[in-house]
Coordinates of C-alpha atoms in Angstrom, one line a residue:
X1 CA 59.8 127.6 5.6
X2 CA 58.8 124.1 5.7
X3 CA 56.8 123.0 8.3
X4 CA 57.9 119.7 9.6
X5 CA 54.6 118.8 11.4
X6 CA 53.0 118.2 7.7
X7 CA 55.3 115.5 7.2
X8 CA 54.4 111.6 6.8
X9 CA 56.7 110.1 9.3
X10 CA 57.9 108.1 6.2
X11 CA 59.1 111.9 4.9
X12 CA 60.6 112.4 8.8
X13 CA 62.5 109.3 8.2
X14 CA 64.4 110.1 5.0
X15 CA 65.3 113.4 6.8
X16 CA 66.4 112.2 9.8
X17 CA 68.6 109.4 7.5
X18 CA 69.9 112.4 5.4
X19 CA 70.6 114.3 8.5
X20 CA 68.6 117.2 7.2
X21 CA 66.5 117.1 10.3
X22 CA 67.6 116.2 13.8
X23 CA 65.4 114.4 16.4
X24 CA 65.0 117.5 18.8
X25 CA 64.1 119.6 16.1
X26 CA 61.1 117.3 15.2
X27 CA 60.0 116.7 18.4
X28 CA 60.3 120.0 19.6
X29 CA 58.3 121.0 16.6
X30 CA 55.5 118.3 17.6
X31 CA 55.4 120.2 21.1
X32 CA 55.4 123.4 19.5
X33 CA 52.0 122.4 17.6
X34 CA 51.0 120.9 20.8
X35 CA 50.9 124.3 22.5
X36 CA 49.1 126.3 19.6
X37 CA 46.7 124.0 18.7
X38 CA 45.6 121.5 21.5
X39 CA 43.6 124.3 23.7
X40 CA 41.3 124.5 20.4
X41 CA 41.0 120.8 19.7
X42 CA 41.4 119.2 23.0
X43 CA 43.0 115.9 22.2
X44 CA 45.4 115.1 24.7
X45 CA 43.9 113.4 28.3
X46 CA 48.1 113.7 29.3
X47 CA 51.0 115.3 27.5
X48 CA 54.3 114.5 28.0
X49 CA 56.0 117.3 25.9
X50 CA 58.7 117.9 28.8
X51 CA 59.5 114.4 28.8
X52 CA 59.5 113.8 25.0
X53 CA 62.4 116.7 24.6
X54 CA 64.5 115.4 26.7
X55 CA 64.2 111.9 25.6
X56 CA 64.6 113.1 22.0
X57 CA 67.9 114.9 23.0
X58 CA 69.1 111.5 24.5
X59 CA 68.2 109.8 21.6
X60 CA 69.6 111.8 18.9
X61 CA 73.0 111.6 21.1
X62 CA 72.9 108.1 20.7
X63 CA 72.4 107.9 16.8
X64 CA 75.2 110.3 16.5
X65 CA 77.5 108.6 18.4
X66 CA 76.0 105.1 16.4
X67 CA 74.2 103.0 19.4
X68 CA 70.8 103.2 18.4
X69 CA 70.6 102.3 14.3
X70 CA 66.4 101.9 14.5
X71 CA 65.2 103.3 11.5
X72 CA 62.0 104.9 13.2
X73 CA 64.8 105.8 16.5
X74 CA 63.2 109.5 17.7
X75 CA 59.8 109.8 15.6
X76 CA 57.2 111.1 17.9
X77 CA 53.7 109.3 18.8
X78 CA 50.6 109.6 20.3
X79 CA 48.7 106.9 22.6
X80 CA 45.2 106.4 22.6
X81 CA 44.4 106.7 26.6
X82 CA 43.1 102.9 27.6
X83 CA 46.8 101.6 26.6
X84 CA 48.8 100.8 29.3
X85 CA 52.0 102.8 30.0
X86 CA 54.9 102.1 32.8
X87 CA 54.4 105.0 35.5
X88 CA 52.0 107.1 33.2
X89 CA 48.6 107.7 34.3
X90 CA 46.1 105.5 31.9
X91 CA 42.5 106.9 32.4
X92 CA 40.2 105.5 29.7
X93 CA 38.9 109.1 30.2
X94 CA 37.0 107.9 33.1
X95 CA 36.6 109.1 36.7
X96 CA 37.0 105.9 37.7
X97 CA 40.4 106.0 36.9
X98 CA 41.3 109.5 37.0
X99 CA 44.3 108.7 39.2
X100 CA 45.8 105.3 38.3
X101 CA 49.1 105.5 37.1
X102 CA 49.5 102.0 35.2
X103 CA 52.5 100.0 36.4
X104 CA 53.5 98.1 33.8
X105 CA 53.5 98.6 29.9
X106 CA 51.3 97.0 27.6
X107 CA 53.4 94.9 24.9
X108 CA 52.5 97.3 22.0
X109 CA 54.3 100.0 24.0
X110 CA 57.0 97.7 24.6
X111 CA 57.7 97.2 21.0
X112 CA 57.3 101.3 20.6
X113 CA 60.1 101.4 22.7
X114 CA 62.6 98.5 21.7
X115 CA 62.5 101.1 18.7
X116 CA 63.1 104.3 20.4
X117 CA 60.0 105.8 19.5
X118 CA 59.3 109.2 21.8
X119 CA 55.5 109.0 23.4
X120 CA 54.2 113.2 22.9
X121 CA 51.2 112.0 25.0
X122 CA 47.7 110.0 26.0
X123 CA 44.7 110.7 23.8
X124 CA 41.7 111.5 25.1
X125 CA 38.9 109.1 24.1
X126 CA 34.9 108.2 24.7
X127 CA 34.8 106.7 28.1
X128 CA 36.2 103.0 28.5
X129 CA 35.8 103.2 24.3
X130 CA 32.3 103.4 24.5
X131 CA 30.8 106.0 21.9
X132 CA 31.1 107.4 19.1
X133 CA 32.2 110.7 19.2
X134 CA 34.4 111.4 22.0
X135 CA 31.6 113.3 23.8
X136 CA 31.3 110.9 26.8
X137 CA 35.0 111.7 27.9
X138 CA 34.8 112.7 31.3
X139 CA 37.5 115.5 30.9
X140 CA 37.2 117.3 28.1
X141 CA 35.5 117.1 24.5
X142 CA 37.7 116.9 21.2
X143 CA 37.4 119.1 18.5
X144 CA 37.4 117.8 14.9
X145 CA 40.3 119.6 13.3
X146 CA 38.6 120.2 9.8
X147 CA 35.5 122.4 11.9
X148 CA 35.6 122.9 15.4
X149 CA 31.8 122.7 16.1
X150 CA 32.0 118.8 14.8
X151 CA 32.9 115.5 16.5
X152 CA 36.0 113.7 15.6
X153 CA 34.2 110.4 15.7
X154 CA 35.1 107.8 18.3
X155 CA 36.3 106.5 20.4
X156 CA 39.8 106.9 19.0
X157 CA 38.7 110.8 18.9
X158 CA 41.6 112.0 20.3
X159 CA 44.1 109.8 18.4
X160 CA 42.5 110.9 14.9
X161 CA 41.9 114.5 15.9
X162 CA 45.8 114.8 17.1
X163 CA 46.8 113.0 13.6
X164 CA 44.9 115.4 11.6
X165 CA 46.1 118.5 13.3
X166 CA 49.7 117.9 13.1
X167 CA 50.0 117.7 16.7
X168 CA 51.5 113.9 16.7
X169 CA 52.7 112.4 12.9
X170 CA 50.9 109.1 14.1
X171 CA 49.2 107.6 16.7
X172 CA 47.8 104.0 18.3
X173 CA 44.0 103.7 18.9
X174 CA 41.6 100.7 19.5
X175 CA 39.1 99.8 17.7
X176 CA 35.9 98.0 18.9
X177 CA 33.6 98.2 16.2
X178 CA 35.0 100.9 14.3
X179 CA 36.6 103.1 17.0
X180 CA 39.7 103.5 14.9
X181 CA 38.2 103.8 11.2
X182 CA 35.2 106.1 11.6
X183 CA 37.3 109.1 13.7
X184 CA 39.8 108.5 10.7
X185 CA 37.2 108.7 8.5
X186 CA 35.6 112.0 10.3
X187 CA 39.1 113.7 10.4
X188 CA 40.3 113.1 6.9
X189 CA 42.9 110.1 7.9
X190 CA 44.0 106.9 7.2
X191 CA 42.7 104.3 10.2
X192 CA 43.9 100.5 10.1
X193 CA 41.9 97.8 12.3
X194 CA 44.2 95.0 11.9
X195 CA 42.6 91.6 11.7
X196 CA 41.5 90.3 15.9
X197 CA 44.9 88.3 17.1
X198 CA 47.3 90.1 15.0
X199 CA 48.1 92.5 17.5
X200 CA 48.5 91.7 21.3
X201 CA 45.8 93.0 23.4
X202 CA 47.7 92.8 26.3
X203 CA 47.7 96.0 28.6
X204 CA 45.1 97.6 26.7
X205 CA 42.1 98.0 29.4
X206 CA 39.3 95.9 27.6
X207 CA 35.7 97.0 26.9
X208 CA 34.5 94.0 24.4
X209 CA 37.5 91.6 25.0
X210 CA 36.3 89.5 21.7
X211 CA 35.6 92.4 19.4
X212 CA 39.0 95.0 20.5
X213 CA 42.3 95.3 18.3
X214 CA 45.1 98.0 18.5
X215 CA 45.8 99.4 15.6
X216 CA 47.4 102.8 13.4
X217 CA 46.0 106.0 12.6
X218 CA 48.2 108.1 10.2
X219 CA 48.3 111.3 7.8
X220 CA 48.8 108.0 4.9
X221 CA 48.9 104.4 4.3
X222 CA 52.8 103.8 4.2
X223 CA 52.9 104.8 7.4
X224 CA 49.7 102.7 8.5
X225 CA 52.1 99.3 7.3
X226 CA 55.1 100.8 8.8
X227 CA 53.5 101.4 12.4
X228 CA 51.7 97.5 11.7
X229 CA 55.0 96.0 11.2
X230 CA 56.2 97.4 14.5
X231 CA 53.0 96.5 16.6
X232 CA 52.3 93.0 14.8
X233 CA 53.3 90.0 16.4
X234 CA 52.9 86.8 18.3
X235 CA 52.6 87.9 22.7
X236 CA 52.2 84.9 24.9
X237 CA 50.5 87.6 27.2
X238 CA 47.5 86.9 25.0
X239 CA 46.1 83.4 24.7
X240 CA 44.3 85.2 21.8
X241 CA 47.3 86.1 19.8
X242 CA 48.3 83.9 16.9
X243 CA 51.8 83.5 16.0
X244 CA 52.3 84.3 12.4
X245 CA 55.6 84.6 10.5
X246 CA 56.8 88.4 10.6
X247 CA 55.8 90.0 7.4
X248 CA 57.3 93.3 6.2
X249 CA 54.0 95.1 4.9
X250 CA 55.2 97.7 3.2
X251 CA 56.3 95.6 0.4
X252 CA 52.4 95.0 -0.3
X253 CA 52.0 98.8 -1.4
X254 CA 52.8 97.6 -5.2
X255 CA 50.3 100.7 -6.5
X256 CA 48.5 98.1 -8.7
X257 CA 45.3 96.8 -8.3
X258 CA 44.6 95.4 -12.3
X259 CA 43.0 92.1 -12.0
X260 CA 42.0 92.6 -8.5
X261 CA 38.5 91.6 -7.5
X262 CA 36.3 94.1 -5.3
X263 CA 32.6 93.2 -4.0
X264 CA 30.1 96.3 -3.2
X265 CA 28.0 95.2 -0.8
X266 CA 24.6 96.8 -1.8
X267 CA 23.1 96.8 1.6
X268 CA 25.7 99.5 2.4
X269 CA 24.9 101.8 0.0
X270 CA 21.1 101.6 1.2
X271 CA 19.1 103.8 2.8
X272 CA 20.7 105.6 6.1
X273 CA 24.0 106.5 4.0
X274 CA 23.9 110.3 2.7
X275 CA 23.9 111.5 -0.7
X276 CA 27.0 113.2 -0.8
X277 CA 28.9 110.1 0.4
X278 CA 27.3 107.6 -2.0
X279 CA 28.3 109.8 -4.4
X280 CA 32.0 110.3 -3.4
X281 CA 32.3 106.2 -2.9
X282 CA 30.7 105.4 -6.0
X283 CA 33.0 108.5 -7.7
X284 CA 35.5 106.1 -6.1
X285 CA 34.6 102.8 -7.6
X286 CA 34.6 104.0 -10.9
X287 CA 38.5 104.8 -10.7
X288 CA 39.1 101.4 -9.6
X289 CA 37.2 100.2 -12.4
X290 CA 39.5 102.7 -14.4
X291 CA 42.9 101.0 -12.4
X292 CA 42.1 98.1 -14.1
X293 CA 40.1 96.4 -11.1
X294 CA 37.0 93.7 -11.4
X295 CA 34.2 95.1 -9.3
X296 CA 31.0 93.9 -8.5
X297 CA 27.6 94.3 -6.9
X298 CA 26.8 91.1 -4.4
X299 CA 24.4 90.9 -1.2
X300 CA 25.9 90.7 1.9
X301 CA 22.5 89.6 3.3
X302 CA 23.3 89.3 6.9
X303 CA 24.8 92.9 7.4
X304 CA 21.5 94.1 8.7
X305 CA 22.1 92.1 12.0
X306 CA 25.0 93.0 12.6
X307 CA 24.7 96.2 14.5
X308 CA 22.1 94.3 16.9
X309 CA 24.6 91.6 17.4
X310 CA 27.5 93.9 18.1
X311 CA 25.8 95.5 20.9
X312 CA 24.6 92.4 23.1
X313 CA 27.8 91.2 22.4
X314 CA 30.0 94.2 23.4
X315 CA 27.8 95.2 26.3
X316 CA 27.6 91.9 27.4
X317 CA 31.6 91.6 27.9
X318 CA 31.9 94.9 29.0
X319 CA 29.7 94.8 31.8
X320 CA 31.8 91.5 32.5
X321 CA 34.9 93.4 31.9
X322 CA 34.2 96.5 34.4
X323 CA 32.6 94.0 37.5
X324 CA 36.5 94.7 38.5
X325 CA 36.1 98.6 39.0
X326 CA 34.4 98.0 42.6
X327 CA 36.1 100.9 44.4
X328 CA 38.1 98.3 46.3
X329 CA 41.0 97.3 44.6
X330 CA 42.0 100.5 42.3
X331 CA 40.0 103.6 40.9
X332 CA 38.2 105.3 42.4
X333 CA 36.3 104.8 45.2
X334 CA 33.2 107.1 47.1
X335 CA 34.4 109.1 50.4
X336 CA 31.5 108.3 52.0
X337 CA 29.9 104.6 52.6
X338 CA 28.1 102.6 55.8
X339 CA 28.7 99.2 54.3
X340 CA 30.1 97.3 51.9
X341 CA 27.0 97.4 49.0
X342 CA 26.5 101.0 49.1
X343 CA 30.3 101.1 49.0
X344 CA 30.0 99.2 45.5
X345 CA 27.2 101.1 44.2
X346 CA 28.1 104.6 45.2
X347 CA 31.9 104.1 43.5
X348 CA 29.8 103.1 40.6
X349 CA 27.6 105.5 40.1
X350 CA 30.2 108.3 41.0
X351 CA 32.9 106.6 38.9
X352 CA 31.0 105.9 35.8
X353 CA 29.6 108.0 32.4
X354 CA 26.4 107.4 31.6
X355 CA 27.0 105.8 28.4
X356 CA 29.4 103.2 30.5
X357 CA 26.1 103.2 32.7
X358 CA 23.9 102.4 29.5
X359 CA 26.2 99.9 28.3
X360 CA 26.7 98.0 32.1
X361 CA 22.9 97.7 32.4
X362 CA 22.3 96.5 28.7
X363 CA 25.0 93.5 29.2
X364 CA 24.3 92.6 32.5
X365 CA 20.2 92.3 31.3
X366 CA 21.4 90.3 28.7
X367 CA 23.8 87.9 30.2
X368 CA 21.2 87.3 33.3
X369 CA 19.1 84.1 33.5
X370 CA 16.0 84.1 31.5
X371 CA 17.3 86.7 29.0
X372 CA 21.1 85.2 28.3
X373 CA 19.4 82.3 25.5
X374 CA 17.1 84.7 24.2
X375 CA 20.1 87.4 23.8
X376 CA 23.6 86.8 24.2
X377 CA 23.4 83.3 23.2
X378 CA 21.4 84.4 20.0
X379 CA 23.7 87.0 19.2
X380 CA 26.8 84.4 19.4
X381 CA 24.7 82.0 16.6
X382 CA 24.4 85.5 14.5
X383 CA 27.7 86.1 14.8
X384 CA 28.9 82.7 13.6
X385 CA 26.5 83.3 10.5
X386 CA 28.3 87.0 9.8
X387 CA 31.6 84.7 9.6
X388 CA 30.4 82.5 7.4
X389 CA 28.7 85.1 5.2
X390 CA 31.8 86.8 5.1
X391 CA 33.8 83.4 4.2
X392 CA 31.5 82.8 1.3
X393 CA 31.8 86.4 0.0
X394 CA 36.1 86.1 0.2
X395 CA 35.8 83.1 -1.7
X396 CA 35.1 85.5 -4.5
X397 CA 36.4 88.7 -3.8
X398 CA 39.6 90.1 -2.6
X399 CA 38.6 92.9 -0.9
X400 CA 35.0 94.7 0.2
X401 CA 34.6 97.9 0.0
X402 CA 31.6 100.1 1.8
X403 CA 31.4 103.3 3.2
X404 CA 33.4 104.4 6.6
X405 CA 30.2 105.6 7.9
X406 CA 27.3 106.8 6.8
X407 CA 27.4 110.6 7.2
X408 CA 30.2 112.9 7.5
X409 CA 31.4 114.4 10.7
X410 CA 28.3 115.8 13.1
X411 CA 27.7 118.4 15.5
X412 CA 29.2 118.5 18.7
X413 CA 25.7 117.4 21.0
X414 CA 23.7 116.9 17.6
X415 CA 23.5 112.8 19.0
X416 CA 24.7 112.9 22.4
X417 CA 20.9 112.8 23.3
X418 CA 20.0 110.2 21.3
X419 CA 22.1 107.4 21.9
X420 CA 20.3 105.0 19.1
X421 CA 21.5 107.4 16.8
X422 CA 24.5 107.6 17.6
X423 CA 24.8 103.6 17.7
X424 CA 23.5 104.0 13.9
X425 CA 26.9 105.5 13.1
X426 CA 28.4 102.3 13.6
X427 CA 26.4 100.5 10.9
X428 CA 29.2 100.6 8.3
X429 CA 32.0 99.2 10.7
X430 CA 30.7 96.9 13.5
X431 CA 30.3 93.4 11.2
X432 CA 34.5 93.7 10.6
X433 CA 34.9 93.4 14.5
X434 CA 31.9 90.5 14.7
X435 CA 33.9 88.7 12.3
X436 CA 37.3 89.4 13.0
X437 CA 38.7 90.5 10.1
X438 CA 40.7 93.5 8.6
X439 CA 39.6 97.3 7.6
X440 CA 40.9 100.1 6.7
X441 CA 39.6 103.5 5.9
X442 CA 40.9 106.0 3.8
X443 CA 40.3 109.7 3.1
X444 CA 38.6 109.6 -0.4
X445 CA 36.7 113.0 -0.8
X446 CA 35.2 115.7 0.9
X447 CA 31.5 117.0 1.2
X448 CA 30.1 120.1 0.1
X449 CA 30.8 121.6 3.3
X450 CA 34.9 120.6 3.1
X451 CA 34.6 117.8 5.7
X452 CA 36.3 115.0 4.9
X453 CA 34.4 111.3 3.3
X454 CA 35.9 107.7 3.9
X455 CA 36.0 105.1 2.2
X456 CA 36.2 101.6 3.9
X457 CA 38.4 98.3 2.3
X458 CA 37.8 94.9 4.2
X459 CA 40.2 91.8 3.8
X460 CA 39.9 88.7 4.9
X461 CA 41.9 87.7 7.8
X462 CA 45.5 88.0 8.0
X463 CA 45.0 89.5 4.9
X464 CA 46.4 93.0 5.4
X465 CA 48.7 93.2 2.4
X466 CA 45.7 92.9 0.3
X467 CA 43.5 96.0 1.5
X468 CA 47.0 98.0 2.3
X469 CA 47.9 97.8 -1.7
X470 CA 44.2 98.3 -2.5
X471 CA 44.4 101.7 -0.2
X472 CA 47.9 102.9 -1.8
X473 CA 46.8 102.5 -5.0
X474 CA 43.4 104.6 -4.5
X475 CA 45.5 107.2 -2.4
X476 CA 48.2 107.8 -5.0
X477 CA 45.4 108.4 -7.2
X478 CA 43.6 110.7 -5.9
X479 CA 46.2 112.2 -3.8
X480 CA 43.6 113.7 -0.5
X481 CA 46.6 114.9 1.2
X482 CA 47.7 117.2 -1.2
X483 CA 44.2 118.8 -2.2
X484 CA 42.8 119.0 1.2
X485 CA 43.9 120.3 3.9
X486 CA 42.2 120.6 8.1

């Protein structure tokens, strides 16, 4: 008996063309998953599961009597919970907005729908995106699939955790500095952060508004360019979107990557990354070589800063970005005040995590007089120099490739307490969001422990083609999917 939630939606597709498969009977299978699996993994903030059978039943009326021709009309999908949906509570798996029902859609769901795609559910999610592990949700913690004691990584936890588990074939998460590739990376999938301005931002509740980007997590990376094609594109919602000519990008995955050039960073490989993940990558790098690929060793000198940099930064625009949550306008506010201050502060206090908390304070010190040159301003001029370091580097490779992260999954709490170390996990990612460009990661191995290893391709901008092919050619390869299994 096959089981239809193991299918690449690229697989889904062919069936639903040959009419071996009908809509409801992949969505109902989705839901079916939903209910056996989701009370262990915990990846859902919302599920929609009534609405998504009826919808699928309307929608499979429609191809049969020929008005909807979308090819992708009636595959299933998660969304990440800080994504705005039309009469659908969004939460950022905060308090603070435990009850706001958003009432209008952002433009990636927009484009979702144009096609006919069926929303299973919202994904729960570190609060506001901030963290690493989807710990600091305020309802629930999410389960990696591959060991239930482990993180999924964050703070597209829920996104990669419902991915790997079969409970959605794909899903959209946002990715800050990394929140898309290292849960990918931690659950054994394939995470796309497309490069910034690609994808509009518009409706997705911002953290860091210069750093986020929507983008795909899938089970593989033909369905990472086929879920790009759908959300890429210019929005005059977002002054920060650029208008590019549409590209199809799943005519990049040629499964050739002879005479393509690949720089290995050695400060990612330094101390800080374990053993068993080196070893994977640099496993890894040799089979490129074997592809026919020109690799490398270079410096990319300025990594080091990056992490630093990413946090004034992103805690600077966040605290910026949350001033609106006042208990006044919408979220939640305190039952109990005297005046109008200790109506501010108590909605705060009582609204907000206290990584949000961590994060508010750190920004707000840095943006304040006397400490914004000395900080934020700094950070700005080290961030110029990560683009330009960057820029030199692209001038002579086509891709970069580093570790995901440096570890594999960890222990539910293991860093919860320590929130340095938990920042550390971000050292692998952070610079692609500093400089705005595109990444990837892709499952390439496992540990000795089964838990899955990523490997992380960056482009230069708009260059997505590029590390898609680079990706496709490495998965075919090794073929993760088919020798592992959460």
């Amino acid at each position: 008996m096959m089981d239809i939630t193991e299918l690449t939606v690229h697989e889904l597709q062919e069936k639903l063309k040959n009419k071996e498969l009908t809509v409801t009977e992949i969505t109902e299978s989705y839901v079916n998953k939903i209910n056996e699996k989701e009370k262990d993994v915990g990846a859902f903030i919302t599920t929609l599961t009534d609405e998504a059978i009826s919808k699928s039943k309307e929608i499979q009326e429609k191809i049969e009597k020929g008005e909807i021709t979308g090819e992708l009309a009636g595959i299933p999908i998660g969304i990440k919970d800080n994504i705005c949906i039309k009469d659908t509570k969004t939460t950022c798996a905060s308090k603070m907005l435990e009850n706001f029902v958003s009432p209008y859609n952002a433009t990636v769901i927009e484009k979702l729908k144009e096609e006919n795609l069926i929303n299973l559910g919202k994904l729960n999610m570190d609060e506001f995106a901030m963290g690493g592990s989807t710990e600091y949700s305020y309802f629930k913690k999410t389960k990696n699939p591959w060991n239930l004691n482990k993180v999924p990584g964050g703070s597209s936890g829920g996104s990669a955790a419902a991915v790997a588990s079969n409970m959605v074939p794909w899903a959209l998460g946002s990715d800050t500095g990394g929140s898309i590739r290292q849960p990918a990376s931690f659950c054994g999938v394939v995470g796309l952060k497309p490069t910034y301005g690609l994808v509009s931002r518009y409706g997705l509740v911002a953290f860091a508004s210069s750093l986020d980007q929507i983008g795909p997590i899938t089970k593989d990376v033909t369905d990472s360019a086929m879920l790009l094609n759908l959300i890429a594109g210019h929005d005059e919602k977002d002054t920060t979107s650029e208008d590019m000519p549409k590209k199809d990008y799943t005519k990049a995955l040629k499964n050739d990557v002879r005479g393509l050039k690949i720089g290995i960073p050695k400060e990612f490989f330094g101390e800080g990354i374990n053993e068993e993940v080196k070893q994977v990558l640099e496993n890894t790098i040799q089979e490129y070589k074997n592809l026919g690929a020109e690799v490398e060793e270079f410096s990319l000198d300025v990594a080091q800063y990056s992490l630093a940099t990413y946090y004034i930064i992103a805690c600077a625009e966040a605290s910026s970005n949350l001033g609106r949550f006042d208990g006044i306008r919408y979220g939640y506010r305190t039952p109990e005040f005297k005046n109008l201050k200790e109506l501010y502060k108590k909605s705060r206090s009582e609204g907000f995590g206290e990584e949000v908390k961590r994060r508010i304070i750190l920004g707000t010190y840095v943006l304040s007089s006397g400490y914004y040159d000395a900080y934020y301003k700094k950070a700005q001029q080290v961030r110029t120099l990560v683009m330009n370091e960057f820029n030199k580097a692209f001038e002579k490779y086509d891709v970069i490739l580093t570790p995901t992260s440096p570890t594999v999954a960890f222990d539910i709490g293991s860093k919860s307490d320590n929130p340095l170390e938990m920042y550390l996990a971000d050292i692998c990612t952070v610079s692609v969001n500093i400089a705005g460009l595109p990444g990837i990661s892709i499952p390439v191995g496992v540990d000795k422990k089964g838990m899955p290893i990523g490997m992380q391709l960056i482009g230069n901008k708009f260059q997505e083609e590029t590390i898609l092919n680079a990706a496709y050619t490495m998965e075919q390869k090794i073929k993760f999917r088919e020798n592992h299994k959460a």
